[in-house]
Each structure stands twice: as C-alpha cells, then as structure tokens.
Coordinates of C-alpha atoms and ligand atoms in Angstrom, one line a residue:
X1455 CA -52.6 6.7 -60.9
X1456 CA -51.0 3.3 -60.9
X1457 CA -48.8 3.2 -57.8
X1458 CA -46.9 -0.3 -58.5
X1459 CA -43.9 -1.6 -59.8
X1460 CA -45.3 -3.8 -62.9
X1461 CA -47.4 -6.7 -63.7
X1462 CA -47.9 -8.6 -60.8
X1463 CA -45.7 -12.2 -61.2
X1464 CA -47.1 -15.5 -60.5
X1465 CA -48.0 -16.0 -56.8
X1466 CA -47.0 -19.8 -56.5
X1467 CA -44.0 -21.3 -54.7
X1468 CA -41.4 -19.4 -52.4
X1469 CA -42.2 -15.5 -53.5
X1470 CA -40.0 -14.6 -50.3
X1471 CA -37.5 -12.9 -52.8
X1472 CA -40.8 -10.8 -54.5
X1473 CA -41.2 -8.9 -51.0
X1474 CA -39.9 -5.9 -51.2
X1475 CA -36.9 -5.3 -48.5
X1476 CA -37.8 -1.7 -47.4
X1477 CA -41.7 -2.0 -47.3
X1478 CA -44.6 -1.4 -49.3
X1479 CA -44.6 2.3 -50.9
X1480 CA -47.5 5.0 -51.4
X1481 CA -49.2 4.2 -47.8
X1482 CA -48.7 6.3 -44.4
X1483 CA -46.7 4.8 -42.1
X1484 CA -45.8 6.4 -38.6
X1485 CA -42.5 8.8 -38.0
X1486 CA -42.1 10.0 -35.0
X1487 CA -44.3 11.3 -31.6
X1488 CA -45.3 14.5 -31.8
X1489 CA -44.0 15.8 -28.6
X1490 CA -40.2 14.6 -29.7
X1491 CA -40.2 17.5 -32.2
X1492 CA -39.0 20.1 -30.3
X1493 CA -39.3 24.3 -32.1
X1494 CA -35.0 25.3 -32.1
X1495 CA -33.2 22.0 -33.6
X1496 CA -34.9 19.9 -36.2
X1497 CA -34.6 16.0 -35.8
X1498 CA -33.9 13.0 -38.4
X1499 CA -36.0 10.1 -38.8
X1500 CA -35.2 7.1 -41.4
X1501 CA -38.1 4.9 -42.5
X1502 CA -38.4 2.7 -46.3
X1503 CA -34.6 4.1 -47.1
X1504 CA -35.7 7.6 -46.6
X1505 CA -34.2 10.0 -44.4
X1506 CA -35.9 12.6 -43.3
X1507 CA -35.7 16.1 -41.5
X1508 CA -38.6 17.0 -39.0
X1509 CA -38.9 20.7 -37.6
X1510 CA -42.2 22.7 -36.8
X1511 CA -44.5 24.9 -39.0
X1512 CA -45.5 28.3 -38.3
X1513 CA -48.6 26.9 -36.6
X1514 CA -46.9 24.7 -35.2
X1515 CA -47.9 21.2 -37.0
X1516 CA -44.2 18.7 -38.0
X1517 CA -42.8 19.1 -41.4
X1518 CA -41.2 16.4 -42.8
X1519 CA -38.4 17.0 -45.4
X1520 CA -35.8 15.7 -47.1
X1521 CA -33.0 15.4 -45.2
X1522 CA -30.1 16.1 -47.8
X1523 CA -29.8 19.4 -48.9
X1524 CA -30.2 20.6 -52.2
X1525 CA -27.3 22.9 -52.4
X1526 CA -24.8 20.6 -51.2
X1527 CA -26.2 17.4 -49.7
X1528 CA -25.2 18.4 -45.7
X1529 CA -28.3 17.4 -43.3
X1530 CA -31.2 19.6 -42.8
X1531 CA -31.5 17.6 -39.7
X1532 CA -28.1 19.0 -37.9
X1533 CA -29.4 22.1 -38.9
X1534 CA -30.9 25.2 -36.6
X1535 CA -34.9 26.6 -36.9
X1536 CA -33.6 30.2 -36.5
X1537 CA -36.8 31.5 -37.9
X1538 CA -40.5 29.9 -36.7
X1539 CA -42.0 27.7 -39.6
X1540 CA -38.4 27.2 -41.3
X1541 CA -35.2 24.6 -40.7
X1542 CA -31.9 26.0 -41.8
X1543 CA -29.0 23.8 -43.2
X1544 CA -25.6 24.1 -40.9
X1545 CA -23.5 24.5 -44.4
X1546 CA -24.2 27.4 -46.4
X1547 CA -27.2 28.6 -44.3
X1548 CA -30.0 27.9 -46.5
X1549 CA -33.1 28.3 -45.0
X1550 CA -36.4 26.5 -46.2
X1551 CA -39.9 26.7 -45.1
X1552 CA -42.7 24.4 -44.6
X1553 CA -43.5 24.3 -48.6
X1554 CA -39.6 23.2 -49.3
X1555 CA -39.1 26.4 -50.6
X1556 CA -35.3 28.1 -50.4
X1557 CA -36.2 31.6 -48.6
X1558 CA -33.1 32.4 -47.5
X1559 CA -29.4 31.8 -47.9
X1560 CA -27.7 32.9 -44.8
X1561 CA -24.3 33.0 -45.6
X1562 CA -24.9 35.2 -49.3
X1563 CA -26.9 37.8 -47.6
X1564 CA -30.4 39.3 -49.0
X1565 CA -29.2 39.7 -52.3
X1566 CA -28.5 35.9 -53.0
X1567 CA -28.9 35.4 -56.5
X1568 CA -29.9 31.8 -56.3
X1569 CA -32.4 32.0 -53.3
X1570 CA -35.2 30.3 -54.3
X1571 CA -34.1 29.6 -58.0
X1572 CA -35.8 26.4 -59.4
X1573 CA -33.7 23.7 -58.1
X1574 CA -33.4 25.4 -54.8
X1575 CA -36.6 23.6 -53.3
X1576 CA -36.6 20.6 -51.3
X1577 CA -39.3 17.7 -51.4
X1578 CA -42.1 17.8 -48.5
X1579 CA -43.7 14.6 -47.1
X1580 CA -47.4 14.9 -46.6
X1581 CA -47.8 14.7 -43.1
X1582 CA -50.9 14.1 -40.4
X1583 CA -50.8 13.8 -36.9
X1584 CA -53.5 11.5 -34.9
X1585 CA -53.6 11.0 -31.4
X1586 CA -49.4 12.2 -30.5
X1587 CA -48.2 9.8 -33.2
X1588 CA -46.8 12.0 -36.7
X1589 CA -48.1 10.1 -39.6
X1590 CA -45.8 10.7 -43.2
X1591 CA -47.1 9.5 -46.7
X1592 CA -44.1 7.5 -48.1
X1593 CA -44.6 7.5 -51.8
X1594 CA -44.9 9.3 -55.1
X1595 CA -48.4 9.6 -56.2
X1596 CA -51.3 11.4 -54.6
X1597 CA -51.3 10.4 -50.5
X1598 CA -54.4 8.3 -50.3
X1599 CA -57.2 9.1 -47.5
X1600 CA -55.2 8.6 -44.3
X1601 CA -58.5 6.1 -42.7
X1602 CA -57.7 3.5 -44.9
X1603 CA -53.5 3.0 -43.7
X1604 CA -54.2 3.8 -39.6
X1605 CA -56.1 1.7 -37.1
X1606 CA -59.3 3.1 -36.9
X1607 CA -59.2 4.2 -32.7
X1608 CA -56.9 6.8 -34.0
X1609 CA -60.0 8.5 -35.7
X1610 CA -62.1 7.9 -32.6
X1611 CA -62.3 11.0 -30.0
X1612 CA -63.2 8.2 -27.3
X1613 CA -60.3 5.9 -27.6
X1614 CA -57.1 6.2 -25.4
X1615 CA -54.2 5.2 -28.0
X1616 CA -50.8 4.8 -26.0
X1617 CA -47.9 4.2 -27.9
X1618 CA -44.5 2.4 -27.7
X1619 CA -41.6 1.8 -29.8
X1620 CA -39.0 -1.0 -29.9
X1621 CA -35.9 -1.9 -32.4
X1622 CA -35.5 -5.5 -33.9
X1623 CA -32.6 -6.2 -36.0
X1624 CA -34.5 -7.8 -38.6
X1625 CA -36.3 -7.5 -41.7
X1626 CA -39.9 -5.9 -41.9
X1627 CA -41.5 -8.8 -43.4
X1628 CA -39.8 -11.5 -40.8
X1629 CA -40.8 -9.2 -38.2
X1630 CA -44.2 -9.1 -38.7
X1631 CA -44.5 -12.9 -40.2
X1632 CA -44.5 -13.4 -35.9
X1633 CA -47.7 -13.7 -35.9
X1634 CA -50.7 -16.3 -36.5
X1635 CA -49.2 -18.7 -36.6
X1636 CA -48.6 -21.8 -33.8
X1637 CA -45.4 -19.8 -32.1
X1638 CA -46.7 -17.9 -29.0
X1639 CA -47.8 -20.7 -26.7
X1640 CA -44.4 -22.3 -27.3
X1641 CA -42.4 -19.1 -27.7
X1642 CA -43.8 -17.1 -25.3
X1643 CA -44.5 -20.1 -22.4
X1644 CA -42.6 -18.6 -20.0
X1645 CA -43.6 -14.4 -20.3
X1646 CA -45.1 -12.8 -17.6
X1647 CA -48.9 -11.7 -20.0
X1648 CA -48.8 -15.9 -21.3
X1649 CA -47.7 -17.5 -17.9
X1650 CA -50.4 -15.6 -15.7
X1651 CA -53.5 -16.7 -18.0
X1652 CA -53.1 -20.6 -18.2
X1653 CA -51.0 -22.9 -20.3
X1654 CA -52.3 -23.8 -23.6
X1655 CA -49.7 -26.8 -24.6
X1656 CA -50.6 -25.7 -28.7
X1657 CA -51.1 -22.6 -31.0
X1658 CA -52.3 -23.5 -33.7
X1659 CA -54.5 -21.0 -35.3
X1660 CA -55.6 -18.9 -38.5
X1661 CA -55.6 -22.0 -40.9
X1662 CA -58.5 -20.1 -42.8
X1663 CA -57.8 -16.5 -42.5
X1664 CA -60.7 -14.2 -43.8
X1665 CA -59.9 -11.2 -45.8
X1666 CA -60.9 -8.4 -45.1
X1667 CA -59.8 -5.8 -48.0
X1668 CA -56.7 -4.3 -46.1
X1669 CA -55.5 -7.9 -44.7
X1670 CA -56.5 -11.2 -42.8
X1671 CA -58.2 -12.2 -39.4
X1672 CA -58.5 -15.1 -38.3
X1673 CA -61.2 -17.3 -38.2
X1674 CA -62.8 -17.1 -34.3
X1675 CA -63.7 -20.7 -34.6
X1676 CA -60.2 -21.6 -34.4
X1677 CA -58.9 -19.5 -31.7
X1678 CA -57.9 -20.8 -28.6
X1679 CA -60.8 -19.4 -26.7
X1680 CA -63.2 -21.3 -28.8
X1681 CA -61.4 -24.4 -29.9
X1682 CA -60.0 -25.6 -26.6
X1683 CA -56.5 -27.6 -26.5
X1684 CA -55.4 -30.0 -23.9
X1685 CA -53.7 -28.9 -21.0
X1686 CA -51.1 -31.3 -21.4
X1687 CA -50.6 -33.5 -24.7
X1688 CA -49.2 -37.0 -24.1
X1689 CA -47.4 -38.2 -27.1
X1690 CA -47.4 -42.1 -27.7
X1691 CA -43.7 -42.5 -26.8
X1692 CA -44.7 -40.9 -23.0
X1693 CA -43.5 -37.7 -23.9
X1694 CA -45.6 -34.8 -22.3
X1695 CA -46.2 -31.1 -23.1
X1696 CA -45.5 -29.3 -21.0
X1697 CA -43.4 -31.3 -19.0
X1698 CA -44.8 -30.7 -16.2
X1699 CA -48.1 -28.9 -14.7
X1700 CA -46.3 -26.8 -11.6
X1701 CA -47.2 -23.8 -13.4
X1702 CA -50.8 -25.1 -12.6
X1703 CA -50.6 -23.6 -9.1
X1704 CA -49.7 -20.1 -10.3
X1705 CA -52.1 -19.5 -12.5
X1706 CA -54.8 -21.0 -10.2
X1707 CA -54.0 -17.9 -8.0
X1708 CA -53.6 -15.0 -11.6
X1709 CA -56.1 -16.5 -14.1
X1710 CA -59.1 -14.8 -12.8
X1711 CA -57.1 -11.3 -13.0
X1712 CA -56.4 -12.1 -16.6
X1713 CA -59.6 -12.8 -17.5
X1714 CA -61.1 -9.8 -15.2
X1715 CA -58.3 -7.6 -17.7
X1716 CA -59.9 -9.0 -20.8
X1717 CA -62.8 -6.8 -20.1
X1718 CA -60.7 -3.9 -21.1
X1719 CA -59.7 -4.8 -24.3
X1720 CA -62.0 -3.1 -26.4
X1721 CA -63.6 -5.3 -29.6
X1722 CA -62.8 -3.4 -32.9
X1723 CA -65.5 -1.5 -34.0
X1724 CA -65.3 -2.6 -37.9
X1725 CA -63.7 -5.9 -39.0
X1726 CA -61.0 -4.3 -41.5
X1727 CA -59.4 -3.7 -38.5
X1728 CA -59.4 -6.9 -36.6
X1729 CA -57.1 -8.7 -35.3
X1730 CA -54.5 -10.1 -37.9
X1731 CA -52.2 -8.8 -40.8
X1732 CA -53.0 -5.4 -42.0
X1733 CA -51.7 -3.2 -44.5
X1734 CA -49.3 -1.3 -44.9
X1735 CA -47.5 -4.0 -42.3
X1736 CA -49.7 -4.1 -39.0
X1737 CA -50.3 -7.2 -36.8
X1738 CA -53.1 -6.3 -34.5
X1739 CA -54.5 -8.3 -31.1
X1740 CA -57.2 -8.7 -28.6
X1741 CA -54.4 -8.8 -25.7
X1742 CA -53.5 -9.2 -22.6
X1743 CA -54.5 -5.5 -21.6
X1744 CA -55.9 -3.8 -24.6
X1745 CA -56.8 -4.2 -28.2
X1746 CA -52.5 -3.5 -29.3
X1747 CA -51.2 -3.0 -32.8
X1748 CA -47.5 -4.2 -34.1
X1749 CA -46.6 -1.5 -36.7
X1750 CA -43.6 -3.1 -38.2
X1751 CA -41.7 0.1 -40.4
X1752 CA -39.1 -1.0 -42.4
X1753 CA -35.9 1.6 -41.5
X1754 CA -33.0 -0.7 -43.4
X1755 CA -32.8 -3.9 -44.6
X1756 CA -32.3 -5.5 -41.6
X1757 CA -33.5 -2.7 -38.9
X1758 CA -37.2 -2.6 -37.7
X1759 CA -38.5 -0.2 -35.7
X1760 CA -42.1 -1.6 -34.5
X1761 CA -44.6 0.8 -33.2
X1762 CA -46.8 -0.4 -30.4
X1763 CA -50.8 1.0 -29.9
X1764 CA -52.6 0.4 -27.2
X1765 CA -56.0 1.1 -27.3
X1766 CA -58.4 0.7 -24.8
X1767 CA -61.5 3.0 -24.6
X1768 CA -61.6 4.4 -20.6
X1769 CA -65.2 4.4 -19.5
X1770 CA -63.8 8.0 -17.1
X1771 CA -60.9 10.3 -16.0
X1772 CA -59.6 7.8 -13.4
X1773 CA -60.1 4.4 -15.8
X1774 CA -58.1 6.6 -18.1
X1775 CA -55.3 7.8 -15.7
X1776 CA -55.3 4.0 -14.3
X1777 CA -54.5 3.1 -18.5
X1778 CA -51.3 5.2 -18.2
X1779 CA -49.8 4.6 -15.2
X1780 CA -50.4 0.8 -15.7
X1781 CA -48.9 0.8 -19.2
X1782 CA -46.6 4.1 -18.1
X1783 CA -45.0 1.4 -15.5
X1784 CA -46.3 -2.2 -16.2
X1785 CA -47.4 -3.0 -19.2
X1786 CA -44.9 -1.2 -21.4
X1787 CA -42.3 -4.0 -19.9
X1788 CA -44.3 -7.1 -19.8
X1789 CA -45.3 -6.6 -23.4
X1790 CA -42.7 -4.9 -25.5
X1791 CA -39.8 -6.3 -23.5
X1792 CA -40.5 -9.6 -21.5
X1793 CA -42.8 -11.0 -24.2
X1794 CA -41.2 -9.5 -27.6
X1795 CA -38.0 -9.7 -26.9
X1796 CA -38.6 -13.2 -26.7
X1797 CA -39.7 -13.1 -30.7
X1798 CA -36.9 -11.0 -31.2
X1799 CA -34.5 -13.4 -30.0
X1800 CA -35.3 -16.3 -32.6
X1801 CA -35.8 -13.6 -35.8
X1802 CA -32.5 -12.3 -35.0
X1803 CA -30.6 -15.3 -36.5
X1804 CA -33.7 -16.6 -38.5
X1805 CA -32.6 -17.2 -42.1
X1806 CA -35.6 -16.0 -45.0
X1807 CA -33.3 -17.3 -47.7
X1808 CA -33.5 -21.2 -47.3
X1809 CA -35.9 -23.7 -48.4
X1810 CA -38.9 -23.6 -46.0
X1811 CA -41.4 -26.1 -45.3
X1812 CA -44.7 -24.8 -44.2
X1813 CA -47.7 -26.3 -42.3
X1814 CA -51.7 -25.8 -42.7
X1815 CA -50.8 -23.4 -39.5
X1816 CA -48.3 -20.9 -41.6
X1817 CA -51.9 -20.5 -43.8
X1818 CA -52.4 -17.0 -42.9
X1819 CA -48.5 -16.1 -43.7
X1820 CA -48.7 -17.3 -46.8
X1821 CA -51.7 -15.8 -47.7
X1822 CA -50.5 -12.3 -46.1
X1823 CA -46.9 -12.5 -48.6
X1824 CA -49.3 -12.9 -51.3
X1825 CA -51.4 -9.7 -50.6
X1826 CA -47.9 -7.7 -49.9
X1827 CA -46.3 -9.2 -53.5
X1828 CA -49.7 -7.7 -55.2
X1829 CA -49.7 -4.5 -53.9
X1830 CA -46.3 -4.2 -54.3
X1831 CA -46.5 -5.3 -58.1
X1832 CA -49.9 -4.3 -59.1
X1833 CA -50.3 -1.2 -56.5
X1834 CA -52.2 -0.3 -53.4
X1835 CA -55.4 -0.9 -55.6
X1836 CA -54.8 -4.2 -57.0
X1837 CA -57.3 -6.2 -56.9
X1838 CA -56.2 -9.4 -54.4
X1839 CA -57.6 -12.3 -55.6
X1840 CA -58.6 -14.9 -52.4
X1841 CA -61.6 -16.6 -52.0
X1842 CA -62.5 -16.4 -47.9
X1843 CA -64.6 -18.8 -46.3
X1844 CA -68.2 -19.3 -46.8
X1845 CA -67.9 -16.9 -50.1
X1846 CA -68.1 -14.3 -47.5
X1847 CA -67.0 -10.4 -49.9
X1848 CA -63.8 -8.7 -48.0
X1849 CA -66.0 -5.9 -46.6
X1850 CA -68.9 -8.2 -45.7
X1851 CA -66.9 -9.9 -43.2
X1852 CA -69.5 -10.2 -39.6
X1853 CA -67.0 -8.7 -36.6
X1854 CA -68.5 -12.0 -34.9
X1855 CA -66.5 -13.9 -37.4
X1856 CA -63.3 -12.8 -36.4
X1857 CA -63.5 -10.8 -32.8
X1858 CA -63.6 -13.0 -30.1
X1859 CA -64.2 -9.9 -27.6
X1860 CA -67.0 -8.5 -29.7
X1861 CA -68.2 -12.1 -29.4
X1862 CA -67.5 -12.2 -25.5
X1863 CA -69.6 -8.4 -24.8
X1864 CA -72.4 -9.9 -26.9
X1865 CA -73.1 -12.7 -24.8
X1866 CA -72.5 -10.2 -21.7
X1867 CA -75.5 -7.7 -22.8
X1868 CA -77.6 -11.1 -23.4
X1869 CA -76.5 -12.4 -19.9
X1870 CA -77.2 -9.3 -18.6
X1871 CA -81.2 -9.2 -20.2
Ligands
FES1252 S1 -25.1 22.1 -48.3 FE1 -26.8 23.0 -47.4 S2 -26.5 25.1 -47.5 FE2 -24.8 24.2 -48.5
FE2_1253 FE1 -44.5 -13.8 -30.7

C-alpha cells in the first residue's frame, strides 16, 4: 500500500516549503503516559492536527479515538466512562466502546433506533504501550511493525526508559533541525551539563552523516571527542574565543564527574538507532547522563511538544533507584530546562521562510530534509537515495562508526585484558 502523497519532487535547492507542517504521516508517534489516563473521565490529546479522546479498555489497555463525535461533533474527551471499556459523549449520551462502536445512546433509552446504525461508529487509533509511554499509529494504511518508529530500549526488558515532556512554540521540523550541527558549544556555553565538562570554543560536526535506513549519525571521526578543538581560538585581528578561560578553574574541579557520568550512558545496541536524526522526527544522543532521545511531535503548526527518553541500562535495584531520583530531581532541570530552553529561545523568533545560507556543518540537516521530503512524497518505503561514506549499505553501518561510547567500552574491555 503506497502511503505518500505523489511523486516525489526534485530534491535540489531550498525544499523547506516541501516539509510537511504537521509531520510525517503513517508512523507511531507517542501520545500520552500511561499513568495520565485515569478509568472515570477520558482525556484529549492533539498530535499531526488530530485530536484525540483517550479512556481505558475493559482490560484496561488506552484507547485512542476520535475526539468529535459522530452524532453531533461535541468531544468525546469532556465526556464520562460510565461503563468499564467505554467513553460516553456529554451531548446526547452516546456511548462507544473500545472498537468505535455506538452501544448505547443514553438519552433515547434501549430502544434507540439509531444505536449502532452504520455511521454511528467512530474511528480507533491503533495503539501500543512500551515502557509507560502510549504509542498511537497516525495514518491511514496498515500501522507498520511498531520496532521500526520507537528507539529500540523501549523493546529491551533491561533498559530503564524515563521520560519527559516539554512545549516549544515552534515548528516540528525547526525544532528538531537543533541538532548536528555547530550550535551547542556556542548555544549552550553557559548550561549547567556543557559548562561542567570543559569548553570546546567550536561545534562543528556531522559534515558526512552516515545513513542508516531510518536516518543519519554522524561520523565518530568528527566528533569532538575524537577530533579535538582548541581551547581557545585566536583570530588574526586578536579576537579570542572564549573570551576568556575563568571557566577553566570550574571545570578543573567538575570534569572528572562528567566523564565518571559518561560511563552510564549506555552505547546503542544497533546503529539504526544511533545518535542523529531518526524517523519519524527523533534526535537522539550519547549525553551528559544517558543515551536521551528528542521526540519532536508536531501538535499545530507552530506548537511542539518534544518527548524526552532517557535510557540508561542500571546494572541493580539501587543503580536504578539512583536513575530516578537523579533525573526525578536533577537531571529533568538541567536538561529539559537549563539547556533546552536555551534552543528554545533562538527557534522561537527563528524565521524558516527566508533565503538561507548553509555551511559544510548544516550537512547533516540538509541531508535529514531530504529523507523527510521523500517519505513524505514517495511514502515511508521510498527508497532514499544517498550515497554514505566509504560505500558503506544503510544497514551495514559498524556501531564503531558512529557511537563514540560503544567505541569508549571497547577500549575499556581491552584495557581491562
Ligand atoms: S453530539 Fe455526541 S451524543 Fe450528540
Ligand atoms: Fe541545542
């Protein structure tokens, strides 16, 4: 079943405007934490322009419907779940169950004569729920297998997935273009997770992104923890970046915590899901505390609501109650506030609708719009035409070629020999 929108146009120049402005369709995308769904009132979510009504099954798994009601077009959402498994609308009373289907109208009585009459039912979103996190499929044709649209810890019984949620008042795609490129040292210079590991005056990186069949990493070559930068560049009219080196004496005292807290971050276990762009709009990363995923869902045009996961994979019971109180009471601020706020800040105002002029460090966001434009065209099968480095086939991609943590517990287990 094709699941696009048409032949896919010519990918040259500015194809900002080809990006579609509420998302990519047929993938899953995340809706809501399980334990928010409560078993008396239902609840609305709104993700890719749809709005949706969420209230429990009879065994007790969420059900996603559509939030308008059929009979009239009031909410299912500011409805009541007088009967287990079902969500009544607060007009007219009707009452649907899990399958969508019109069981009941409360306010005609058991003899209804248009209870459950075609045109009565109401569409259901496939739904799955992994690790606390409520999964919908947001599309028409068949939901694909769930593995290939969520990070794969969420799959893994061993993994400790904790999960945040933010607001930016921007679009998807600029939201999640805030990433491989040379922003965060500069950006991010002053937050709390950059300041206490070191200052890298540049950061560049990701000028040849690999593919890796659901997105890009980038190259480990060219990440900072390979390719060294200066600590301070001196620029022929005397200028100096930073401006000064104070900060030198503050991280003498923090850097060997950071690095100690790099331990945890688990490496990915495959490289589809390594660090970089993924679909359906995922930036993942090796840091700071954990492995942590950027789910960037499209709710309007100019509304994001950006999932965080946090994986890390607790080695016992007291690693993994250390996980949750340190993001429970830490973490959670210093990375979805202090540092992404400060991204936040600049995509607020950004414009996407003037002429841009990129660099050979905006390689990876180019490449990324590309892969959205043909999926979005051409469908989440389309084949995405890129050739990576060294010839190297999307799904032959060596995790040492784009995990520098995999890289780092290599050379640990040699050490250690
Ligand atoms: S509008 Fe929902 S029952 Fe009438
Ligand atoms: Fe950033």
């Amino acid at each position: 079943m094709s699941t696009g929108h048409g032949a896919i146009p010519k990918l040259s120049g500015d194809i900002r405007p080809l990006i579609p402005k509420l998302g990519l369709r047929n993938y899953w995308y995340p809706a809501i934490a399980d334990t928010n769904v409560g078993t008396r009132k239902p609840l609305k979510v709104a993700l890719l322009g749809e709005e949706i009504c969420l209230f429990r099954g009879v065994t007790g798994g969420v059900v996603a419907i559509q939030d308008v009601c059929p009979h009239r077009g009031a909410r299912l959402s500011e409805g009541v779940c007088h009967y287990r498994g079902t969500v009544a609308c607060p007009y007219h009373g009707w009452v649907y169950d899990e399958s969508g289907k019109n069981v009941a109208v409360l306010s005609e009585g058991p003899d209804s004569g248009v209870c459950g009459k075609p045109g009565t039912e109401a569409h259901v979103y496939p739904t799955r729920t992994l690790k606390g996190v409520v999964f919908v499929w947001i599309g028409d044709a068949e939901p694909a297998p769930i593995e290939q649209d969520v990070p794969e810890e969420f799959f893994d019984a061993d993994a400790l997935v904790q999960v945040g949620q933010v607001y930016w008042k921007c679009n998807w795609e600029v939201a999640l273009e805030n990433s491989m490129d040379s922003h965060v040292n500069y950006v991010h210079r002053n937050a709390v997770v950059v300041a206490r590991a070191g200052f890298i005056a540049r950061g560049a990186q990701g000028e040849h992104p690999l593919y890796v069949g659901n997105g890009f990493g980038g190259d480990v070559s060219e990440s900072n923890y390979m390719r060294r930068s200066p600590r301070q560049d001196l620029y022929p009219n005397g200028w100096k970046w930073p401006k000064t080196n104070y900060r030198r004496f503050f991280t003498w005292l923090t850097k060997p915590l950071a690095e100690r807290a790099r331990r945890n971050i688990p490496p990915p276990r495959s490289a589809r899901w390594c660090g970089g762009h993924h679909l359906p709009g995922m930036f993942r990363a090796e840091f700071g505390w954990d492995l942590y995923t950027r789910m960037c869902v499209p709710v309007e045009e100019h509304l994001t609501r950006v999932w965080y996961y946090h994986c890390t994979r607790p080695k016992n019971g007291a690693r993994r109650l250390w996980d949750r109180l340190m993001y429970a009471t830490l973490r959670r601020w210093i990375i979805e506030y202090n540092f992404s706020r400060q991204d936040e800040a600049v995509m607020l105002n950004q414009r996407y609708d003037t002429p841009e002029k990129l660099s050979g460090t905006d390689a990876e966001v180019i490449q990324w719009r590309k892969l959205v434009v043909t999926r979005h065209y051409g469908g989440r099968d389309a084949p995405f035409d890129y050739r990576n480095p060294d010839g190297l086939a999307p799904d032959a991609v060596p995790l040492e070629r784009v995990s520098v943590r995999y890289l780092q517990e290599q050379a640990r287990v040699r050490g250690r020999r």
